[in-house]
Amino acid sequence: MNHAMKIALRRILIIGVFLAIWEGASGRLMSPFFISRPSAIATRLWSWAIDGSLFINMAITAMEAIAGFVIGGVLGALAGLALGRSPVLAETLNPIINAFNSLPKVALAPLFIMWFGVGYEMRIIFTAIIVFFLVFLNTYSGVRGVSRELVNVFRLMRAQERHLMRMVIVPSAITWIFAGLRLSVPYALIGAIVSEIMASNAGLGYLIAYYASQFNAAGVFAALVGVMLLSFLFNAGIRLLERVLMPWQEVDEQREVTI
Amino acid sequence: MTASDSAATALMTFADIGKAFGQGASSITVLRDINLSVARGEIVALLGPSGCGKSTILNIIAGLLTPSTGVARYAGKAVEGLNHQVGYMAQSEHLLPWRTVAGNIQAPLEIAGQSRQAMTRRVAELIDMVGLKGFAEAYPSQISGGMKKRTALARLLAYDPETLLMDEPFSALDAHLRLHLQIELRALTRRLDKTLLFVTHDLEEAVTLGDRCVVFSARPGRIIKIIDVPLPPDRDIMRLRYDDAFPKICRELWSLLAPELENSPA
């Protein structure tokens, strides 16, 4: 048996034991009213899968999260690059940006509902703002971390700012941009789901809120499984994108390491 | 060519250059009273203990640092802002880890706005010239230290600067590899008709490469002596150590350098 299979088997074992204890405890140690039971959750998921409502609601949440993720990520990266390369701009704007960043974004949700209504626009903007700050801050520190010697070597080669951006700055910062993006995945979901819980009639957040209001623990847990599934897919997507955009990293990982 | 040669034909001149870093009481003087002129096509080795300001001279002529006193001239004009006639190679190669060997060498050609065919042709030529055949598609993390130096050298030659500034580029390599690269560097500099300013703390390297050796004192660096190396321009570096002139000139340099090493902090 190879290493990967052993690891997978261990994981399945841990999850299996956890589910078995949960199933066993439900009804004996704790009321299923509060914790439901894995079999009931599986049944619920199965019925949602058959009538398609699982995928519809997942797709709605995914659409909002992805749209917010893309808008916030692109704007965050651009702002990070601009401020990272312009000391004057950075000096001027940094305290303002930090002040905004220190606000808990969830506290802005009611204001956003007031401004943009309860439609998907509000949820996308809300998600985008959360992602923006994470990606911006990472990109900014990435750009500031670019070796100034390297920049000088290229400036002696007559490189203009656009050459520097394309050849040196963006590729150096891209590992940081991705660190920001990876960090943003759960927050993008938080943004989409929190806003769905607050104001929506569709999406996984709506399912969570709806079944909780019905005191239906199995429904809530089933929706949470959907959230986990979505986050898993998002992370896989980011990893794929990293492979495609940073081929040199894979080479470096495969290198045999010595001292 | 001697130290006092006419400044009129010189490609680079340093007139009463001094440089201090920091301000007030905490300022540190690294260079003072530097007077030196370098002719076109010359290979000049700057030799001195570490911290004596040799590298500062390269940075001044490249326009990366401004001297505190004096004037540095390049081709008759005072250096102001970046000097694009020079190419700089430091101890670290400063390669782009996200580009292959070929991609790194191509970078200056892209900046110059060359066509794709012209770039491909030139990159192949350079890879051949520095002996990197078969490694064009490797990333810097996959190649040895010597090959990284070769890549950096090819990139330097790609944009064809008339003057090469080198700051101990081979110091991290083993003796044999260093010898090979010294041979190739001298041959290439001669063949391509470049001028080379080469900073080193290794006196054998200074003798091997240089037409002239400029010996610096410990910090604050000033020029103790400028010595013409009495070896032929087309020297056979592999057999240089059999030449009677070689140990003689090394001894002379050592007699100048040794007292300075005692003065410089370990």
Coordinates of C-alpha atoms in Angstrom, one line a residue:
Chain A
M1 CA 0.0 0.0 0.0
N2 CA 1.5 3.4 -0.9
H3 CA 1.8 6.4 1.2
A4 CA -1.2 8.4 -0.2
M5 CA -3.5 5.4 0.3
K6 CA -2.4 5.0 3.9
I7 CA -3.1 8.6 4.6
A8 CA -6.5 8.5 2.9
L9 CA -7.4 5.3 4.9
R10 CA -6.4 7.0 8.2
R11 CA -8.6 10.0 7.4
I12 CA -11.6 7.8 6.5
L13 CA -11.0 5.9 9.8
I14 CA -11.0 9.1 11.9
I15 CA -14.2 10.5 10.2
G16 CA -15.8 7.0 10.4
V17 CA -15.1 6.8 14.2
F18 CA -16.4 10.3 14.7
L19 CA -19.7 9.6 12.8
A20 CA -20.2 6.3 14.6
I21 CA -19.8 8.1 18.0
W22 CA -22.2 10.8 16.9
E23 CA -24.7 8.2 15.7
G24 CA -24.4 6.2 18.9
A25 CA -24.6 9.3 21.2
S26 CA -27.6 10.7 19.5
G27 CA -30.8 9.7 21.4
R28 CA -28.8 8.0 24.2
L29 CA -26.5 10.7 25.5
M30 CA -28.1 13.7 23.8
S31 CA -31.4 14.6 22.3
P32 CA -31.5 14.2 18.5
F33 CA -33.5 17.4 18.5
F34 CA -30.2 19.3 19.1
I35 CA -27.6 17.2 17.4
S36 CA -29.6 15.2 14.9
R37 CA -27.8 12.1 13.7
P38 CA -25.5 11.3 10.7
S39 CA -28.0 8.9 9.1
A40 CA -30.8 11.5 9.2
I41 CA -28.4 14.1 7.7
A42 CA -27.4 11.7 5.0
T43 CA -31.1 11.0 4.2
R44 CA -31.8 14.7 4.1
L45 CA -28.9 15.4 1.8
W46 CA -29.9 12.5 -0.5
S47 CA -33.4 13.9 -0.8
W48 CA -32.0 17.3 -1.6
A49 CA -29.7 15.8 -4.2
I50 CA -32.6 14.0 -5.9
D51 CA -34.9 17.0 -6.1
G52 CA -31.9 19.2 -7.1
S53 CA -32.4 21.8 -4.4
L54 CA -29.0 21.0 -2.9
F55 CA -27.3 22.0 -6.2
I56 CA -29.5 24.9 -6.9
N57 CA -28.8 26.4 -3.5
M58 CA -25.1 25.6 -3.7
A59 CA -24.9 27.2 -7.1
I60 CA -26.6 30.4 -5.8
T61 CA -24.2 30.7 -2.9
A62 CA -21.2 29.7 -5.1
M63 CA -22.2 32.3 -7.7
E64 CA -22.3 35.1 -5.1
A65 CA -19.1 33.9 -3.5
I66 CA -17.2 33.6 -6.8
A67 CA -18.5 36.9 -8.1
G68 CA -17.5 38.6 -4.9
F69 CA -14.2 36.7 -4.8
V70 CA -13.3 37.8 -8.4
I71 CA -14.3 41.4 -8.0
G72 CA -12.7 41.8 -4.6
G73 CA -9.6 39.8 -5.6
V74 CA -8.9 41.7 -8.8
L75 CA -9.5 45.1 -7.2
G76 CA -7.5 44.1 -4.1
A77 CA -4.5 42.9 -6.2
L78 CA -4.6 46.1 -8.4
A79 CA -4.8 48.4 -5.3
G80 CA -2.0 46.4 -3.7
L81 CA 0.2 46.7 -6.8
A82 CA -0.5 50.4 -7.1
L83 CA 0.1 51.3 -3.5
G84 CA 3.1 48.9 -3.3
R85 CA 4.8 50.8 -6.2
S86 CA 3.9 54.3 -5.2
P87 CA 5.3 55.4 -1.8
V88 CA 3.4 58.7 -1.9
L89 CA 0.0 57.0 -2.6
A90 CA 0.8 54.4 0.1
E91 CA 1.7 57.0 2.7
T92 CA -1.5 59.0 2.0
L93 CA -3.9 56.1 1.9
N94 CA -2.6 53.6 4.3
P95 CA -4.1 55.0 7.5
I96 CA -7.5 55.3 5.8
I97 CA -7.4 51.8 4.5
N98 CA -6.3 50.4 7.9
A99 CA -9.1 52.3 9.6
F100 CA -11.6 50.7 7.2
N101 CA -10.0 47.3 7.6
S102 CA -10.3 47.4 11.3
L103 CA -14.1 47.5 11.0
P104 CA -15.7 44.1 11.5
K105 CA -17.2 43.7 8.0
V106 CA -20.3 41.9 9.3
A107 CA -21.2 45.1 11.1
L108 CA -21.6 46.7 7.6
A109 CA -24.1 44.2 6.4
P110 CA -27.2 46.1 7.7
L111 CA -26.0 49.3 6.0
F112 CA -25.5 47.3 2.7
I113 CA -29.0 45.9 2.9
M114 CA -30.2 49.5 3.3
W115 CA -28.2 50.7 0.3
F116 CA -28.4 47.8 -2.1
G117 CA -31.6 45.9 -1.0
V118 CA -31.7 42.2 -0.2
G119 CA -30.9 41.0 -3.7
Y120 CA -27.8 39.2 -4.9
E121 CA -26.0 42.5 -5.6
M122 CA -25.8 43.3 -1.9
R123 CA -24.4 39.8 -1.2
I124 CA -21.8 40.1 -3.9
I125 CA -20.6 43.6 -2.9
F126 CA -20.5 42.4 0.8
T127 CA -18.3 39.4 -0.2
A128 CA -16.2 41.5 -2.5
I129 CA -15.3 44.0 0.3
I130 CA -14.2 41.2 2.7
V131 CA -12.0 39.6 0.0
F132 CA -10.7 43.0 -1.2
F133 CA -9.0 43.8 2.1
L134 CA -7.4 40.4 2.5
V135 CA -6.0 40.3 -1.0
F136 CA -5.0 44.0 -0.9
L137 CA -3.0 43.6 2.3
N138 CA -1.2 40.5 1.1
T139 CA -0.4 42.0 -2.3
Y140 CA 0.8 45.2 -0.8
S141 CA 3.3 43.5 1.5
G142 CA 4.3 41.2 -1.3
V143 CA 5.1 44.2 -3.6
R144 CA 7.0 45.9 -0.8
G145 CA 9.0 42.7 -0.3
V146 CA 10.3 42.6 -3.8
S147 CA 14.1 42.7 -3.8
R148 CA 15.2 46.3 -4.5
E149 CA 18.5 45.0 -5.8
L150 CA 16.7 42.9 -8.4
V151 CA 14.7 46.0 -9.4
N152 CA 17.9 48.0 -9.8
V153 CA 19.5 45.3 -11.9
F154 CA 16.5 45.6 -14.3
R155 CA 16.5 49.4 -14.2
L156 CA 20.1 49.3 -15.4
M157 CA 18.8 47.3 -18.3
R158 CA 16.6 50.2 -19.2
A159 CA 13.4 48.6 -17.8
Q160 CA 10.5 51.0 -17.5
E161 CA 7.8 50.6 -14.8
R162 CA 5.6 48.5 -17.1
H163 CA 8.5 46.1 -17.7
L164 CA 9.3 45.9 -14.0
M165 CA 5.6 45.2 -13.3
R166 CA 5.3 42.4 -15.8
M167 CA 8.7 40.7 -15.3
V168 CA 9.5 41.4 -11.7
I169 CA 6.8 42.8 -9.5
V170 CA 3.8 40.8 -10.4
P171 CA 5.6 37.4 -10.5
S172 CA 7.3 38.2 -7.2
A173 CA 4.0 39.3 -5.6
I174 CA 1.9 36.5 -7.1
T175 CA 2.8 34.0 -4.3
W176 CA 1.5 36.6 -1.9
I177 CA -1.6 37.3 -3.9
F178 CA -2.3 33.6 -3.8
A179 CA -1.7 33.5 -0.1
G180 CA -4.4 36.3 0.1
L181 CA -6.7 34.4 -2.2
R182 CA -6.4 31.2 -0.2
L183 CA -7.1 33.0 3.0
S184 CA -10.1 34.6 1.3
V185 CA -11.9 31.4 0.4
P186 CA -13.5 30.9 3.8
Y187 CA -14.2 34.6 4.2
A188 CA -15.8 34.7 0.8
L189 CA -18.1 32.0 1.9
I190 CA -18.7 33.8 5.2
G191 CA -19.7 36.9 3.3
A192 CA -22.1 35.1 1.0
I193 CA -23.6 32.9 3.7
V194 CA -23.9 35.6 6.4
S195 CA -25.7 37.9 4.0
E196 CA -28.0 35.0 3.0
I197 CA -28.8 34.3 6.6
M198 CA -29.6 38.0 7.1
A199 CA -31.6 38.6 3.9
S200 CA -32.4 36.0 1.3
N201 CA -34.8 33.3 0.1
A202 CA -32.2 31.1 -1.5
G203 CA -28.7 29.7 -1.1
L204 CA -27.1 27.6 1.6
G205 CA -27.2 30.4 4.1
Y206 CA -30.9 30.7 3.6
L207 CA -31.3 26.9 4.1
I208 CA -29.3 27.2 7.4
A209 CA -31.5 30.0 8.6
Y210 CA -34.7 28.4 7.4
Y211 CA -34.1 25.0 9.0
A212 CA -32.8 26.5 12.2
S213 CA -36.1 28.5 12.5
Q214 CA -37.9 25.2 12.1
F215 CA -35.8 23.6 14.8
N216 CA -34.7 21.0 12.2
A217 CA -31.1 20.1 13.2
A218 CA -30.8 17.6 10.3
G219 CA -31.6 20.3 7.8
V220 CA -29.1 22.7 9.3
F221 CA -26.3 20.0 9.4
A222 CA -27.1 19.0 5.8
A223 CA -26.7 22.6 4.7
L224 CA -23.4 22.9 6.6
V225 CA -22.2 19.8 4.7
G226 CA -23.0 21.7 1.5
V227 CA -20.9 24.6 2.7
M228 CA -18.0 22.3 3.4
L229 CA -18.4 20.8 0.0
L230 CA -18.3 24.2 -1.6
S231 CA -15.2 25.3 0.3
F232 CA -13.5 22.1 -0.7
L233 CA -14.3 22.8 -4.4
F234 CA -13.1 26.4 -4.0
N235 CA -9.7 25.4 -2.5
A236 CA -9.2 22.8 -5.2
G237 CA -9.9 25.5 -7.8
I238 CA -7.3 27.8 -6.3
R239 CA -4.7 25.1 -6.1
L240 CA -5.3 24.4 -9.8
L241 CA -4.9 28.0 -10.7
E242 CA -1.7 28.2 -8.7
R243 CA -0.3 25.2 -10.6
V244 CA -1.1 26.9 -13.9
L245 CA 0.1 30.4 -13.0
M246 CA 3.2 29.4 -11.1
P247 CA 4.8 26.5 -12.9
W248 CA 8.2 27.3 -11.4
Q249 CA 6.9 26.5 -7.9
E250 CA 6.2 22.9 -8.7
V251 CA 9.7 22.5 -10.0
D252 CA 11.0 23.9 -6.8
E253 CA 8.8 21.6 -4.7
Q254 CA 10.2 18.5 -6.5
R255 CA 13.7 19.6 -6.0
E256 CA 15.7 17.3 -3.6
V257 CA 16.5 19.5 -0.6
T258 CA 20.0 19.6 0.9
I259 CA 21.6 22.1 3.2
Chain B
M1 CA 48.5 52.4 -19.7
T2 CA 49.5 54.0 -16.4
A3 CA 47.5 55.6 -13.7
S4 CA 48.4 59.1 -14.6
D5 CA 47.4 58.7 -18.2
S6 CA 45.5 61.5 -19.9
A7 CA 41.9 61.7 -18.8
A8 CA 40.9 62.8 -22.3
T9 CA 40.9 59.2 -23.7
A10 CA 39.5 57.7 -20.6
L11 CA 36.1 56.0 -20.7
M12 CA 35.6 56.4 -16.9
T13 CA 37.2 58.9 -14.6
F14 CA 36.9 59.3 -10.8
A15 CA 38.1 62.7 -9.7
D16 CA 38.5 63.2 -5.9
I17 CA 35.7 60.9 -5.1
G18 CA 34.7 60.5 -1.5
K19 CA 31.6 58.8 -0.1
A20 CA 30.2 58.8 3.4
F21 CA 27.0 57.0 4.5
G22 CA 24.7 58.4 7.2
Q23 CA 24.8 61.9 8.7
G24 CA 26.5 63.8 11.5
A25 CA 28.4 62.0 14.2
S26 CA 27.2 58.6 13.1
S27 CA 28.3 59.0 9.5
I28 CA 30.8 56.5 8.1
T29 CA 33.3 57.4 5.5
V30 CA 33.9 54.5 3.1
L31 CA 35.9 56.1 0.4
R32 CA 38.1 59.1 0.1
D33 CA 40.4 60.8 -2.4
I34 CA 39.7 58.4 -5.2
N35 CA 41.4 59.4 -8.4
L36 CA 41.3 56.8 -11.2
S37 CA 40.8 56.7 -14.9
V38 CA 39.9 53.6 -16.9
A39 CA 40.4 53.5 -20.7
R40 CA 38.1 51.9 -23.2
G41 CA 38.8 48.1 -23.5
E42 CA 40.7 47.9 -20.3
I43 CA 40.2 45.3 -17.6
V44 CA 40.8 46.8 -14.2
A45 CA 40.7 44.8 -11.0
L46 CA 39.8 46.6 -7.8
L47 CA 41.5 44.8 -4.9
G48 CA 41.1 45.5 -1.3
P49 CA 40.0 44.2 2.1
S50 CA 36.3 43.7 2.6
G51 CA 34.4 46.9 3.6
C52 CA 36.9 49.2 1.9
G53 CA 34.4 50.7 -0.5
K54 CA 35.4 48.9 -3.7
S55 CA 31.7 48.1 -4.5
T56 CA 30.8 51.7 -3.8
I57 CA 32.9 52.7 -6.8
L58 CA 30.9 50.4 -9.1
N59 CA 27.7 51.8 -7.7
I60 CA 28.8 55.3 -8.3
I61 CA 29.8 54.8 -11.9
A62 CA 26.5 52.9 -12.4
G63 CA 24.6 55.9 -11.1
L64 CA 23.1 53.9 -8.2
L65 CA 24.9 56.0 -5.6
T66 CA 25.9 59.7 -5.7
P67 CA 29.4 60.5 -4.4
S68 CA 29.6 62.8 -1.4
T69 CA 32.5 64.7 -2.9
G70 CA 34.2 64.7 -6.3
V71 CA 32.8 63.8 -9.8
A72 CA 32.6 60.5 -11.6
R73 CA 32.5 60.9 -15.4
Y74 CA 31.5 58.3 -18.0
A75 CA 32.5 59.0 -21.6
G76 CA 33.3 62.6 -20.6
K77 CA 29.9 63.3 -19.0
A78 CA 29.3 63.5 -15.2
V79 CA 27.2 60.5 -14.1
E80 CA 23.7 61.7 -13.2
G81 CA 21.0 59.1 -12.7
L82 CA 21.3 55.6 -13.9
N83 CA 24.1 54.9 -16.4
H84 CA 22.6 52.6 -19.0
Q85 CA 26.0 52.0 -20.7
V86 CA 27.0 49.7 -17.9
G87 CA 25.9 46.2 -17.0
Y88 CA 26.1 45.1 -13.3
M89 CA 26.8 41.6 -12.0
A90 CA 26.9 41.2 -8.2
Q91 CA 27.7 38.3 -5.9
S92 CA 24.1 37.2 -6.1
E93 CA 22.9 36.5 -9.6
H94 CA 19.5 38.2 -9.2
L95 CA 17.9 35.8 -11.7
L96 CA 14.1 35.6 -12.0
P97 CA 13.1 32.3 -10.3
W98 CA 9.9 32.3 -12.4
R99 CA 11.7 32.3 -15.7
T100 CA 13.8 29.6 -17.3
V101 CA 17.4 30.1 -18.2
A102 CA 16.3 31.2 -21.7
G103 CA 13.6 33.4 -20.3
N104 CA 16.1 35.1 -18.0
I105 CA 18.5 35.8 -20.8
Q106 CA 15.6 37.0 -22.9
A107 CA 14.4 39.6 -20.4
P108 CA 16.7 42.5 -21.5
L109 CA 15.9 41.8 -25.1
E110 CA 12.2 42.1 -24.3
I111 CA 12.8 45.4 -22.7
A112 CA 14.7 46.5 -25.8
G113 CA 11.5 45.6 -27.8
Q114 CA 13.1 43.1 -30.1
S115 CA 11.1 40.8 -32.4
R116 CA 10.4 37.2 -31.3
Q117 CA 12.6 35.7 -34.0
A118 CA 15.5 38.1 -33.2
M119 CA 15.2 37.2 -29.5
T120 CA 15.1 33.5 -30.1
R121 CA 18.2 33.7 -32.3
R122 CA 20.1 35.9 -29.9
V123 CA 19.2 33.8 -26.8
A124 CA 20.5 30.6 -28.6
E125 CA 23.7 32.5 -29.5
L126 CA 24.3 33.6 -26.0
I127 CA 23.5 30.2 -24.5
D128 CA 26.1 28.8 -26.8
M129 CA 28.6 31.5 -25.9
V130 CA 28.5 31.0 -22.2
G131 CA 28.3 27.2 -22.4
L132 CA 24.7 26.5 -21.3
K133 CA 23.6 24.3 -24.1
G134 CA 20.9 21.9 -23.0
F135 CA 19.8 24.0 -20.0
A136 CA 17.7 26.6 -21.8
E137 CA 14.4 25.3 -20.4
A138 CA 15.7 24.7 -16.8
Y139 CA 14.6 26.9 -14.0
P140 CA 17.3 28.6 -11.8
S141 CA 16.4 26.4 -8.9
Q142 CA 17.4 23.4 -11.0
I143 CA 20.9 24.4 -12.0
S144 CA 24.2 24.6 -10.2
G145 CA 25.9 27.7 -8.9
G146 CA 28.3 27.9 -11.8
M147 CA 25.4 27.7 -14.3
K148 CA 23.6 30.4 -12.5
K149 CA 26.7 32.6 -13.0
R150 CA 26.7 31.7 -16.6
T151 CA 23.1 32.6 -17.0
A152 CA 23.6 36.0 -15.3
L153 CA 26.6 36.6 -17.6
A154 CA 24.6 35.7 -20.7
R155 CA 21.8 38.1 -19.5
L156 CA 24.4 40.8 -18.9
L157 CA 25.8 40.3 -22.4
A158 CA 22.4 40.2 -24.0
Y159 CA 21.8 43.9 -23.6
D160 CA 25.3 44.6 -24.8
P161 CA 26.5 47.2 -22.4
E162 CA 29.9 48.6 -23.3
T163 CA 31.2 48.3 -19.7
L164 CA 30.8 45.4 -17.4
L165 CA 30.8 46.0 -13.7
M166 CA 31.4 42.9 -11.6
D167 CA 31.3 42.8 -7.8
E168 CA 32.9 39.6 -6.6
P169 CA 30.7 37.5 -8.9
F170 CA 32.7 34.3 -8.5
S171 CA 33.4 34.5 -4.8
A172 CA 30.9 31.7 -3.9
L173 CA 32.3 29.2 -6.3
D174 CA 35.0 26.6 -5.9
A175 CA 38.5 27.3 -7.1
H176 CA 38.3 25.2 -10.3
L177 CA 35.0 26.6 -11.4
R178 CA 36.2 30.1 -10.6
L179 CA 39.3 29.5 -12.8
H180 CA 37.1 28.4 -15.7
L181 CA 34.8 31.3 -15.4
Q182 CA 37.8 33.7 -15.1
I183 CA 39.2 32.3 -18.4
E184 CA 35.9 32.7 -20.2
L185 CA 35.2 36.1 -18.8
R186 CA 38.6 37.4 -19.9
A187 CA 38.2 35.9 -23.3
L188 CA 34.7 37.2 -23.8
T189 CA 35.6 40.7 -22.6
R190 CA 38.5 40.8 -25.1
R191 CA 36.5 39.3 -28.0
L192 CA 33.5 41.5 -27.5
D193 CA 35.7 44.5 -26.9
K194 CA 34.2 45.4 -23.5
T195 CA 35.6 47.4 -20.7
L196 CA 35.6 45.5 -17.3
L197 CA 35.8 46.8 -13.8
F198 CA 36.1 43.8 -11.5
V199 CA 35.9 44.0 -7.7
T200 CA 37.6 41.3 -5.7
H201 CA 39.3 40.6 -2.4
D202 CA 41.2 37.7 -4.0
L203 CA 44.6 38.9 -5.2
E204 CA 45.2 35.9 -7.5
E205 CA 41.9 36.7 -9.2
A206 CA 42.9 40.3 -9.5
V207 CA 46.2 39.3 -11.2
T208 CA 44.6 36.6 -13.4
L209 CA 42.0 38.9 -14.8
G210 CA 43.3 42.4 -14.6
D211 CA 45.4 44.5 -17.0
R212 CA 45.8 46.7 -14.0
C213 CA 45.3 46.2 -10.3
V214 CA 44.1 49.0 -8.1
V215 CA 45.0 48.3 -4.5
F216 CA 42.7 49.8 -1.8
S217 CA 43.4 50.5 1.9
A218 CA 41.1 49.3 4.7
R219 CA 38.2 51.6 5.4
P220 CA 38.0 54.5 4.7
G221 CA 39.2 53.1 1.3
R222 CA 41.7 55.1 -0.6
I223 CA 44.0 53.9 -3.5
I224 CA 47.3 52.8 -2.2
K225 CA 48.8 51.9 -5.5
I226 CA 47.9 51.1 -9.1
I227 CA 50.0 48.3 -10.6
D228 CA 50.2 47.3 -14.2
V229 CA 50.1 43.6 -14.5
P230 CA 53.1 42.5 -16.6
L231 CA 51.3 39.6 -18.2
P232 CA 50.4 39.5 -21.9
P233 CA 46.8 40.5 -22.9
D234 CA 46.2 37.1 -24.5
R235 CA 47.3 35.3 -21.4
D236 CA 46.8 31.5 -21.0
I237 CA 45.1 31.5 -17.6
M238 CA 45.4 27.7 -17.3
R239 CA 49.2 27.9 -17.4
L240 CA 49.5 31.3 -15.7
R241 CA 50.9 29.9 -12.5
Y242 CA 54.0 28.6 -14.4
D243 CA 54.8 32.1 -15.5
D244 CA 57.5 33.6 -13.3
A245 CA 55.8 37.0 -13.4
F246 CA 52.7 35.6 -11.7
P247 CA 54.2 34.8 -8.2
K248 CA 56.2 38.0 -8.4
I249 CA 53.3 40.3 -8.9
C250 CA 51.2 38.3 -6.3
R251 CA 54.1 38.9 -3.8
E252 CA 54.1 42.6 -4.6
L253 CA 50.3 42.9 -4.1
W254 CA 50.5 40.9 -0.9
S255 CA 53.1 43.2 0.5
L256 CA 50.7 46.1 -0.1
L257 CA 47.6 44.3 1.1
A258 CA 48.8 42.5 4.2
P259 CA 49.3 45.6 6.3
E260 CA 45.8 46.7 5.4
L261 CA 44.3 43.4 6.4
E262 CA 45.9 43.9 9.8
N263 CA 44.2 47.2 10.1
S264 CA 40.8 46.1 9.0
P265 CA 38.4 44.6 11.5
A266 CA 38.1 40.8 11.3

